[in-house]
mmCIF file of C-alpha atoms and ligand atoms in Angstrom:
data_model
loop_
_atom_site.group_PDB
_atom_site.id
_atom_site.type_symbol
_atom_site.label_atom_id
_atom_site.label_comp_id
_atom_site.label_asym_id
_atom_site.label_seq_id
_atom_site.Cartn_x
_atom_site.Cartn_y
_atom_site.Cartn_z
ATOM 1 C CA MET A 1 -30.013 -5.989 9.991
ATOM 2 C CA LYS A 2 -27.658 -3.111 9.548
ATOM 3 C CA LYS A 3 -27.134 -0.373 6.790
ATOM 4 C CA ILE A 4 -23.460 -0.576 6.001
ATOM 5 C CA GLY A 5 -21.658 1.879 3.556
ATOM 6 C CA ILE A 6 -18.199 1.205 1.937
ATOM 7 C CA LEU A 7 -15.817 3.475 0.190
ATOM 8 C CA THR A 8 -12.170 3.227 -1.159
ATOM 9 C CA SER A 9 -9.962 6.240 -0.650
ATOM 10 C CA GLY A 10 -6.388 7.383 -1.433
ATOM 11 C CA GLY A 11 -4.356 5.588 -4.096
ATOM 12 C CA ASP A 12 -6.034 2.556 -5.741
ATOM 13 C CA THR A 13 -4.556 -0.634 -4.846
ATOM 14 C CA PRO A 14 -4.914 -4.204 -6.206
ATOM 15 C CA GLY A 15 -7.150 -6.116 -3.812
ATOM 16 C CA MET A 16 -9.579 -3.254 -3.035
ATOM 17 C CA ASN A 17 -12.552 -5.034 -5.321
ATOM 18 C CA ALA A 18 -11.755 -8.309 -3.517
ATOM 19 C CA ALA A 19 -12.286 -6.458 -0.204
ATOM 20 C CA VAL A 20 -15.349 -4.776 -1.504
ATOM 21 C CA ARG A 21 -16.650 -8.215 -2.629
ATOM 22 C CA ALA A 22 -15.857 -9.669 0.929
ATOM 23 C CA VAL A 23 -17.522 -6.967 2.647
ATOM 24 C CA VAL A 24 -20.644 -6.946 0.679
ATOM 25 C CA ARG A 25 -21.040 -10.785 0.739
ATOM 26 C CA MET A 26 -20.343 -10.941 4.513
ATOM 27 C CA GLY A 27 -22.960 -8.273 4.984
ATOM 28 C CA LEU A 28 -25.484 -9.859 2.869
ATOM 29 C CA ASN A 29 -24.877 -13.188 5.062
ATOM 30 C CA TYR A 30 -26.357 -10.955 7.864
ATOM 31 C CA ASN A 31 -29.115 -9.583 6.006
ATOM 32 C CA ASP A 32 -27.523 -6.195 5.899
ATOM 33 C CA ALA A 33 -28.217 -3.541 3.377
ATOM 34 C CA MET A 34 -24.920 -2.654 1.824
ATOM 35 C CA LEU A 35 -24.344 0.780 0.287
ATOM 36 C CA GLY A 36 -21.474 1.476 -2.150
ATOM 37 C CA ILE A 37 -20.072 5.109 -1.636
ATOM 38 C CA TYR A 38 -18.340 6.239 -5.072
ATOM 39 C CA HIS A 39 -15.181 8.458 -5.341
ATOM 40 C CA GLY A 40 -14.026 8.215 -1.668
ATOM 41 C CA TYR A 41 -14.819 10.936 0.881
ATOM 42 C CA GLN A 42 -15.554 13.419 -1.905
ATOM 43 C CA GLY A 43 -18.350 11.041 -3.249
ATOM 44 C CA LEU A 44 -19.706 10.899 0.327
ATOM 45 C CA MET A 45 -19.865 14.614 0.692
ATOM 46 C CA GLU A 46 -21.716 14.564 -2.761
ATOM 47 C CA GLY A 47 -24.011 11.712 -1.900
ATOM 48 C CA HIS A 48 -22.711 9.295 -4.806
ATOM 49 C CA VAL A 49 -24.311 6.439 -2.877
ATOM 50 C CA GLN A 50 -25.758 3.151 -4.771
ATOM 51 C CA PRO A 51 -26.966 -0.210 -3.265
ATOM 52 C CA LEU A 52 -24.469 -2.883 -3.838
ATOM 53 C CA THR A 53 -26.022 -6.521 -4.464
ATOM 54 C CA ASN A 54 -24.739 -9.866 -4.621
ATOM 55 C CA ASP A 55 -24.566 -9.880 -8.280
ATOM 56 C CA GLY A 56 -22.888 -6.463 -8.340
ATOM 57 C CA VAL A 57 -19.906 -8.032 -6.847
ATOM 58 C CA HIS A 58 -19.715 -11.088 -9.046
ATOM 59 C CA GLY A 59 -16.421 -11.341 -10.906
ATOM 60 C CA ILE A 60 -14.681 -8.211 -9.421
ATOM 61 C CA THR A 61 -12.051 -10.188 -7.384
ATOM 62 C CA GLN A 62 -9.554 -10.429 -9.984
ATOM 63 C CA ARG A 63 -9.678 -6.852 -11.295
ATOM 64 C CA GLY A 64 -7.238 -4.235 -10.249
ATOM 65 C CA GLY A 65 -8.178 -0.914 -9.316
ATOM 66 C CA THR A 66 -11.534 -0.156 -7.475
ATOM 67 C CA ILE A 67 -14.968 -0.364 -9.057
ATOM 68 C CA LEU A 68 -16.146 1.978 -6.407
ATOM 69 C CA ARG A 69 -13.282 4.377 -7.742
ATOM 70 C CA THR A 70 -11.327 6.599 -5.384
ATOM 71 C CA ALA A 71 -10.318 10.210 -4.873
ATOM 72 C CA ARG A 72 -8.334 12.716 -2.733
ATOM 73 C CA SER A 73 -10.426 15.415 -1.205
ATOM 74 C CA GLU A 74 -9.220 18.491 0.400
ATOM 75 C CA ILE A 75 -12.597 19.876 0.847
ATOM 76 C CA PHE A 76 -13.640 16.798 2.962
ATOM 77 C CA ARG A 77 -11.200 17.799 5.681
ATOM 78 C CA THR A 78 -12.854 21.193 6.408
ATOM 79 C CA PRO A 79 -15.559 21.749 8.632
ATOM 80 C CA ALA A 80 -18.340 22.378 6.208
ATOM 81 C CA GLY A 81 -17.001 19.280 4.196
ATOM 82 C CA CYS A 82 -17.104 16.890 6.931
ATOM 83 C CA ALA A 83 -20.588 18.183 8.025
ATOM 84 C CA LYS A 84 -21.871 17.400 4.283
ATOM 85 C CA ALA A 85 -20.354 14.059 4.492
ATOM 86 C CA MET A 86 -22.001 13.397 7.946
ATOM 87 C CA ASP A 87 -25.345 14.583 6.492
ATOM 88 C CA ILE A 88 -25.343 11.957 3.832
ATOM 89 C CA ILE A 89 -24.256 9.203 6.373
ATOM 90 C CA HIS A 90 -27.564 10.155 8.480
ATOM 91 C CA ALA A 91 -29.707 10.640 5.245
ATOM 92 C CA TYR A 92 -28.972 6.890 4.371
ATOM 93 C CA GLU A 93 -29.092 5.927 8.068
ATOM 94 C CA MET A 94 -25.783 4.058 7.785
ATOM 95 C CA ASP A 95 -24.835 2.295 10.866
ATOM 96 C CA ALA A 96 -21.212 2.253 9.926
ATOM 97 C CA VAL A 97 -19.006 3.137 7.171
ATOM 98 C CA ILE A 98 -16.173 0.716 6.091
ATOM 99 C CA VAL A 99 -13.222 2.638 4.854
ATOM 100 C CA ILE A 100 -10.422 0.889 2.633
ATOM 101 C CA GLY A 101 -7.505 3.146 2.188
ATOM 102 C CA GLY A 102 -4.037 4.291 3.684
ATOM 103 C CA ASP A 103 -3.104 6.464 6.617
ATOM 104 C CA GLY A 104 -4.857 9.587 5.190
ATOM 105 C CA SER A 105 -7.851 7.667 4.704
ATOM 106 C CA TYR A 106 -7.721 6.557 8.425
ATOM 107 C CA ARG A 107 -7.353 9.917 9.502
ATOM 108 C CA GLY A 108 -10.420 10.914 7.540
ATOM 109 C CA ALA A 109 -12.170 8.024 9.128
ATOM 110 C CA LYS A 110 -11.126 9.257 12.448
ATOM 111 C CA LEU A 111 -12.620 12.733 11.371
ATOM 112 C CA LEU A 112 -16.013 11.139 10.657
ATOM 113 C CA SER A 113 -15.864 9.199 14.107
ATOM 114 C CA GLU A 114 -15.322 12.377 15.894
ATOM 115 C CA HIS A 115 -18.517 13.505 14.603
ATOM 116 C CA GLY A 116 -20.580 10.585 15.770
ATOM 117 C CA ALA A 117 -20.114 8.091 12.627
ATOM 118 C CA ASN A 118 -19.071 4.391 13.402
ATOM 119 C CA VAL A 119 -16.196 3.663 10.989
ATOM 120 C CA MET A 120 -14.328 0.360 10.331
ATOM 121 C CA CYS A 121 -10.978 0.722 8.601
ATOM 122 C CA LEU A 122 -9.359 -1.665 6.147
ATOM 123 C CA PRO A 123 -5.619 -1.219 5.331
ATOM 124 C CA GLY A 124 -5.668 -0.559 1.377
ATOM 125 C CA THR A 125 -2.351 0.763 0.245
ATOM 126 C CA ILE A 126 0.633 -0.868 -1.595
ATOM 127 C CA ASP A 127 3.038 1.031 0.649
ATOM 128 C CA ASN A 128 2.813 -1.299 3.655
ATOM 129 C CA ASP A 129 3.328 1.689 6.013
ATOM 130 C CA LEU A 130 0.654 0.997 8.573
ATOM 131 C CA GLY A 131 2.489 -0.293 11.494
ATOM 132 C CA TYR A 132 -0.244 -2.221 13.437
ATOM 133 C CA THR A 133 -0.524 -4.537 10.662
ATOM 134 C CA ASP A 134 2.171 -6.881 9.060
ATOM 135 C CA PHE A 135 0.717 -6.252 5.509
ATOM 136 C CA THR A 136 -1.625 -4.148 3.798
ATOM 137 C CA ILE A 137 -3.825 -4.959 0.838
ATOM 138 C CA GLY A 138 -1.964 -4.189 -2.458
ATOM 139 C CA PHE A 139 1.668 -4.628 -1.104
ATOM 140 C CA ASP A 140 2.164 -8.254 -2.224
ATOM 141 C CA THR A 141 0.893 -7.449 -5.743
ATOM 142 C CA ALA A 142 3.030 -4.242 -5.804
ATOM 143 C CA VAL A 143 6.319 -6.375 -4.930
ATOM 144 C CA ASN A 144 5.355 -8.831 -7.539
ATOM 145 C CA ASN A 145 4.944 -6.199 -10.123
ATOM 146 C CA VAL A 146 8.233 -4.754 -9.330
ATOM 147 C CA MET A 147 9.939 -8.075 -9.352
ATOM 148 C CA GLY A 148 8.370 -8.854 -12.802
ATOM 149 C CA GLU A 149 9.723 -5.581 -14.027
ATOM 150 C CA MET A 150 13.157 -6.136 -12.651
ATOM 151 C CA ASP A 151 13.133 -9.340 -14.485
ATOM 152 C CA LYS A 152 12.722 -7.616 -17.682
ATOM 153 C CA ILE A 153 14.919 -4.723 -17.276
ATOM 154 C CA LEU A 154 17.558 -7.120 -16.093
ATOM 155 C CA ASP A 155 17.479 -8.890 -19.548
ATOM 156 C CA THR A 156 18.647 -5.845 -21.221
ATOM 157 C CA MET A 157 21.146 -4.750 -18.696
ATOM 158 C CA ARG A 158 22.970 -8.075 -18.893
ATOM 159 C CA SER A 159 22.860 -8.011 -22.539
ATOM 160 C CA HIS A 160 24.501 -4.462 -22.558
ATOM 161 C CA ASP A 161 26.718 -4.962 -19.540
ATOM 162 C CA ARG A 162 24.865 -1.991 -17.819
ATOM 163 C CA VAL A 163 24.393 -0.822 -14.302
ATOM 164 C CA GLY A 164 20.987 0.319 -13.368
ATOM 165 C CA VAL A 165 18.877 2.090 -10.698
ATOM 166 C CA ILE A 166 15.229 1.442 -10.307
ATOM 167 C CA GLU A 167 12.818 3.880 -8.281
ATOM 168 C CA VAL A 168 9.956 2.310 -6.563
ATOM 169 C CA MET A 169 6.850 3.543 -4.623
ATOM 170 C CA GLY A 170 6.340 3.391 -0.943
ATOM 171 C CA ARG A 171 6.172 7.021 0.326
ATOM 172 C CA ASN A 172 8.084 7.031 3.583
ATOM 173 C CA CYS A 173 8.397 3.253 3.722
ATOM 174 C CA GLY A 174 11.008 1.124 2.355
ATOM 175 C CA ASP A 175 9.080 -2.110 2.332
ATOM 176 C CA ILE A 176 8.548 -2.284 -1.576
ATOM 177 C CA ALA A 177 12.082 -1.552 -1.931
ATOM 178 C CA LEU A 178 13.488 -3.933 0.302
ATOM 179 C CA TRP A 179 11.102 -6.814 -0.589
ATOM 180 C CA SER A 180 11.864 -6.232 -4.330
ATOM 181 C CA ALA A 181 15.513 -6.090 -3.609
ATOM 182 C CA MET A 182 15.350 -9.523 -1.752
ATOM 183 C CA THR A 183 13.303 -11.177 -4.498
ATOM 184 C CA GLY A 184 14.247 -9.255 -7.592
ATOM 185 C CA PRO A 185 16.987 -9.824 -6.423
ATOM 186 C CA ALA A 186 18.807 -6.598 -6.410
ATOM 187 C CA ASP A 187 22.519 -5.856 -5.214
ATOM 188 C CA ILE A 188 21.895 -2.759 -3.349
ATOM 189 C CA VAL A 189 18.708 -1.222 -1.794
ATOM 190 C CA LEU A 190 18.208 2.328 -0.442
ATOM 191 C CA THR A 191 15.205 2.841 1.911
ATOM 192 C CA PRO A 192 14.369 5.820 4.026
ATOM 193 C CA GLU A 193 14.911 3.548 7.033
ATOM 194 C CA SER A 194 18.392 2.036 6.003
ATOM 195 C CA PRO A 195 21.675 3.352 7.183
ATOM 196 C CA LEU A 196 23.275 3.040 3.683
ATOM 197 C CA GLU A 197 24.634 6.699 2.551
ATOM 198 C CA TRP A 198 24.669 7.463 -1.114
ATOM 199 C CA SER A 199 28.379 7.720 -1.105
ATOM 200 C CA GLU A 200 28.654 4.182 0.525
ATOM 201 C CA ALA A 201 26.493 2.741 -2.369
ATOM 202 C CA ALA A 202 28.269 4.644 -4.951
ATOM 203 C CA ARG A 203 31.732 3.112 -3.487
ATOM 204 C CA MET A 204 30.153 -0.356 -3.726
ATOM 205 C CA LEU A 205 29.213 0.273 -7.426
ATOM 206 C CA MET A 206 32.911 1.302 -8.015
ATOM 207 C CA GLN A 207 34.461 -1.796 -6.205
ATOM 208 C CA SER A 208 32.018 -3.955 -8.124
ATOM 209 C CA LYS A 209 33.277 -2.524 -11.409
ATOM 210 C CA LEU A 210 37.035 -2.976 -10.252
ATOM 211 C CA LYS A 211 36.092 -6.599 -9.472
ATOM 212 C CA GLY A 212 34.882 -6.999 -13.167
ATOM 213 C CA HIS A 213 31.209 -7.356 -12.581
ATOM 214 C CA LYS A 214 29.518 -5.958 -15.469
ATOM 215 C CA THR A 215 25.938 -5.989 -14.316
ATOM 216 C CA CYS A 216 24.856 -4.245 -11.137
ATOM 217 C CA LEU A 217 21.135 -3.301 -9.867
ATOM 218 C CA VAL A 218 19.980 -0.741 -7.448
ATOM 219 C CA VAL A 219 16.670 -0.400 -5.836
ATOM 220 C CA ILE A 220 15.810 2.971 -4.499
ATOM 221 C CA ALA A 221 12.434 3.826 -2.386
ATOM 222 C CA GLU A 222 10.970 7.158 -3.449
ATOM 223 C CA GLY A 223 11.299 8.020 0.140
ATOM 224 C CA ALA A 224 15.087 7.672 0.143
ATOM 225 C CA GLY A 225 15.485 9.864 -3.077
ATOM 226 C CA HIS A 226 15.046 9.837 -6.892
ATOM 227 C CA ALA A 227 16.606 7.432 -9.211
ATOM 228 C CA ALA A 228 17.955 10.251 -11.737
ATOM 229 C CA ASP A 229 19.701 12.136 -8.452
ATOM 230 C CA PHE A 230 21.193 8.986 -7.323
ATOM 231 C CA ALA A 231 22.332 8.263 -10.849
ATOM 232 C CA LYS A 232 23.704 11.777 -11.161
ATOM 233 C CA PHE A 233 25.453 11.475 -7.836
ATOM 234 C CA VAL A 234 27.253 8.258 -8.601
ATOM 235 C CA GLU A 235 28.255 9.437 -12.115
ATOM 236 C CA GLU A 236 29.548 12.634 -10.640
ATOM 237 C CA THR A 237 31.675 10.802 -7.833
ATOM 238 C CA THR A 238 32.659 7.753 -9.683
ATOM 239 C CA ASP A 239 33.454 6.526 -13.184
ATOM 240 C CA VAL A 240 30.360 4.128 -13.025
ATOM 241 C CA GLU A 241 27.883 4.812 -15.788
ATOM 242 C CA ILE A 242 24.447 4.255 -14.353
ATOM 243 C CA ARG A 243 20.925 4.230 -15.826
ATOM 244 C CA PRO A 244 17.774 5.373 -13.951
ATOM 245 C CA VAL A 245 14.483 3.856 -14.357
ATOM 246 C CA VAL A 246 11.167 4.930 -12.539
ATOM 247 C CA LEU A 247 8.357 2.408 -12.558
ATOM 248 C CA GLY A 248 5.608 4.592 -11.762
ATOM 249 C CA TYR A 249 2.076 3.535 -11.638
ATOM 250 C CA ILE A 250 2.552 -0.109 -13.203
ATOM 251 C CA GLN A 251 3.626 -1.081 -9.734
ATOM 252 C CA ARG A 252 0.080 -0.721 -8.526
ATOM 253 C CA GLY A 253 -1.930 -1.870 -11.651
ATOM 254 C CA GLY A 254 -3.089 -5.190 -12.592
ATOM 255 C CA ALA A 255 -4.762 -8.430 -11.114
ATOM 256 C CA PRO A 256 -3.957 -8.651 -7.305
ATOM 257 C CA SER A 257 -1.936 -11.645 -6.153
ATOM 258 C CA ALA A 258 -3.333 -14.675 -4.431
ATOM 259 C CA ALA A 259 -2.063 -13.185 -1.221
ATOM 260 C CA ASP A 260 -3.775 -9.935 -1.531
ATOM 261 C CA ARG A 261 -7.143 -11.705 -2.520
ATOM 262 C CA MET A 262 -6.873 -13.815 0.456
ATOM 263 C CA LEU A 263 -5.898 -10.918 2.889
ATOM 264 C CA ALA A 264 -8.844 -8.701 1.426
ATOM 265 C CA ALA A 265 -11.318 -11.660 1.790
ATOM 266 C CA ARG A 266 -10.146 -12.307 5.655
ATOM 267 C CA LEU A 267 -10.238 -8.657 6.567
ATOM 268 C CA GLY A 268 -13.221 -7.453 4.676
ATOM 269 C CA ALA A 269 -15.277 -10.254 6.284
ATOM 270 C CA ARG A 270 -13.731 -9.504 9.845
ATOM 271 C CA ALA A 271 -14.697 -5.650 9.425
ATOM 272 C CA VAL A 272 -18.331 -6.790 9.170
ATOM 273 C CA ASP A 273 -18.291 -9.011 12.083
ATOM 274 C CA LEU A 274 -17.060 -6.211 14.157
ATOM 275 C CA ILE A 275 -19.839 -3.984 13.096
ATOM 276 C CA HIS A 276 -22.316 -7.004 14.359
ATOM 277 C CA GLU A 277 -20.272 -7.371 17.586
ATOM 278 C CA GLU A 278 -21.322 -3.658 18.237
ATOM 279 C CA GLN A 279 -17.552 -2.467 17.920
ATOM 280 C CA ARG A 280 -16.968 1.080 17.204
ATOM 281 C CA ASN A 281 -14.131 2.728 15.259
ATOM 282 C CA ARG A 282 -11.513 0.002 14.711
ATOM 283 C CA ALA A 283 -8.932 -0.875 12.080
ATOM 284 C CA VAL A 284 -8.533 -4.503 11.081
ATOM 285 C CA GLY A 285 -5.144 -5.907 10.118
ATOM 286 C CA ILE A 286 -3.101 -8.989 10.209
ATOM 287 C CA ARG A 287 -0.218 -10.218 12.732
ATOM 288 C CA ASP A 288 1.441 -13.228 12.669
ATOM 289 C CA ASN A 289 -1.201 -14.558 10.020
ATOM 290 C CA HIS A 290 -3.946 -13.865 12.476
ATOM 291 C CA ILE A 291 -6.523 -11.284 11.879
ATOM 292 C CA ILE A 292 -6.627 -8.651 14.444
ATOM 293 C CA ASP A 293 -8.411 -5.380 15.312
ATOM 294 C CA VAL A 294 -7.141 -2.259 17.194
ATOM 295 C CA PRO A 295 -8.767 1.010 18.073
ATOM 296 C CA LEU A 296 -8.521 3.419 15.022
ATOM 297 C CA ASP A 297 -6.502 5.929 17.206
ATOM 298 C CA GLU A 298 -3.812 3.099 17.730
ATOM 299 C CA ALA A 299 -3.758 2.265 14.082
ATOM 300 C CA ILE A 300 -3.083 5.953 13.092
ATOM 301 C CA GLU A 301 -0.371 6.349 15.717
ATOM 302 C CA SER A 302 1.518 3.093 14.988
ATOM 303 C CA LYS A 303 4.814 3.552 13.293
ATOM 304 C CA GLN A 304 6.017 1.142 10.645
ATOM 305 C CA ASN A 305 9.316 -0.014 11.362
ATOM 306 C CA GLN A 306 11.656 -1.641 8.705
ATOM 307 C CA ASP A 307 12.226 -5.234 9.241
ATOM 308 C CA GLU A 308 15.925 -5.080 10.414
ATOM 309 C CA ALA A 309 16.367 -8.956 10.207
ATOM 310 C CA LEU A 310 15.126 -8.892 6.631
ATOM 311 C CA TYR A 311 17.502 -5.807 5.873
ATOM 312 C CA ASN A 312 20.494 -7.694 7.392
ATOM 313 C CA LEU A 313 19.580 -10.912 5.542
ATOM 314 C CA HIS A 314 19.540 -8.766 2.231
ATOM 315 C CA LEU A 315 23.260 -7.581 3.168
ATOM 316 C CA LYS A 316 24.217 -11.158 3.943
ATOM 317 C CA LEU A 317 23.007 -12.464 0.540
ATOM 318 C CA ASN A 318 24.567 -9.593 -1.446
ATOM 319 C CA ARG A 319 27.635 -10.398 -3.397
ATOM 320 C CA PHE A 320 29.522 -7.396 -2.103
ATOM 321 C CA ASN A 321 29.984 -8.728 1.289
ATOM 322 C CA LEU A 322 31.520 -12.080 -0.064
HETATM 323 P P1 ATP B 401 -2.301 6.007 -0.077
HETATM 324 O O1 ATP B 401 -1.395 5.596 1.042
HETATM 325 O O2 ATP B 401 -2.421 4.978 -1.187
HETATM 326 O O3 ATP B 401 -1.740 7.365 -0.662
HETATM 327 P P2 ATP B 401 -3.990 7.334 1.713
HETATM 328 O O4 ATP B 401 -5.222 6.988 2.104
HETATM 329 O O5 ATP B 401 -3.009 7.745 2.640
HETATM 330 O O6 ATP B 401 -3.808 6.330 0.596
HETATM 331 P P3 ATP B 401 -4.363 10.186 1.273
HETATM 332 O O7 ATP B 401 -4.551 10.983 -0.242
HETATM 333 O O8 ATP B 401 -3.417 10.584 2.223
HETATM 334 O O9 ATP B 401 -4.335 8.576 0.878
HETATM 335 O O10 ATP B 401 -5.717 10.281 1.767
HETATM 336 C C1 ATP B 401 -7.023 10.026 1.342
HETATM 337 C C2 ATP B 401 -8.165 11.087 1.590
HETATM 338 O O11 ATP B 401 -8.323 11.192 3.102
HETATM 339 C C3 ATP B 401 -7.642 12.565 1.576
HETATM 340 O O12 ATP B 401 -7.816 12.953 0.105
HETATM 341 C C4 ATP B 401 -8.511 13.185 2.316
HETATM 342 O O13 ATP B 401 -9.856 13.409 1.879
HETATM 343 C C5 ATP B 401 -8.686 12.471 3.549
HETATM 344 N N1 ATP B 401 -7.592 12.840 4.685
HETATM 345 C C6 ATP B 401 -6.373 12.617 4.536
HETATM 346 N N2 ATP B 401 -5.741 13.146 5.632
HETATM 347 C C7 ATP B 401 -6.604 13.617 6.450
HETATM 348 C C8 ATP B 401 -6.795 14.179 7.613
HETATM 349 N N3 ATP B 401 -5.452 14.529 8.360
HETATM 350 N N4 ATP B 401 -7.800 14.566 8.111
HETATM 351 C C9 ATP B 401 -8.936 14.258 7.493
HETATM 352 N N5 ATP B 401 -9.055 13.639 6.239
HETATM 353 C C10 ATP B 401 -7.837 13.389 5.810
#
């Protein structure tokens, strides 16, 4: 029997609850004591710890956000903050802490590991910006959310013969933008990784207008710039009128998709197995549909690269190139 703490950290993401359920139920299969740590590292420092029971995780899979709440904590990163967090880990005699979050949360977990804690990390971020795993929990739902909003925005744009640019999240990763542009679909995608210059995109919009296309949709990743700035640039350099839209938090709200629930279940269960295999400080992920785990350091160092084949496919399916 082990004592396992679990926390969610950084931006909330759909599927975090499904991961919490999987971790708790898997732990109970081993007769472990499962401890919920509320409000991320901030709550760990402050001792917001409550037992998580079988019934306590009933009915949470389909809920967005995180029942454990989440937080961003600057104090935790200080030596005093980390020492306080370690005191709580020792006070509750936690054998391991499972952290669900993005790359910042992974760095926080590494800090704990350097002070002697055993940490297992699950990728919980809509950004899909952790290179060691093909997918992060929440990414699929975010893409579905963006796709749904694009459908609605296109109804209006087609009715009014308008051109628009939609800004999506992703930090420095263009995956939400690329996948949304592929599935939306959108005519042009601007990602931090893509070589397409704004001037080239503006030229394409101009040509599209000259060809008589009434409606045109651009997706811009936040890491490639803001929709309002791009719209201003286009209107200053061409005679195309273009409406900017920023989707914001609706991208990461709502019920998780089936793919995210499945991913969360598989990754959460594996994290608990690893603790019982006496593994230390690892990150769980998925590659080619196989659940994998890598040393935490490797997960933090891995760089996410844009899927060039997917980007090129988007160009091929784009009407501008035909
Ligand atoms: P998302 O990708 O959704 O934003 P994230 O996990 O990257 O999630 P961050 O705000 O970057 O979100 O990090 C969450 C928390 O992890 C921070 O508030 C901080 O407490 C801790 N953290 C971040 N970076 C570090 C670091 N370099 N060292 C120690 N702790 C860190």
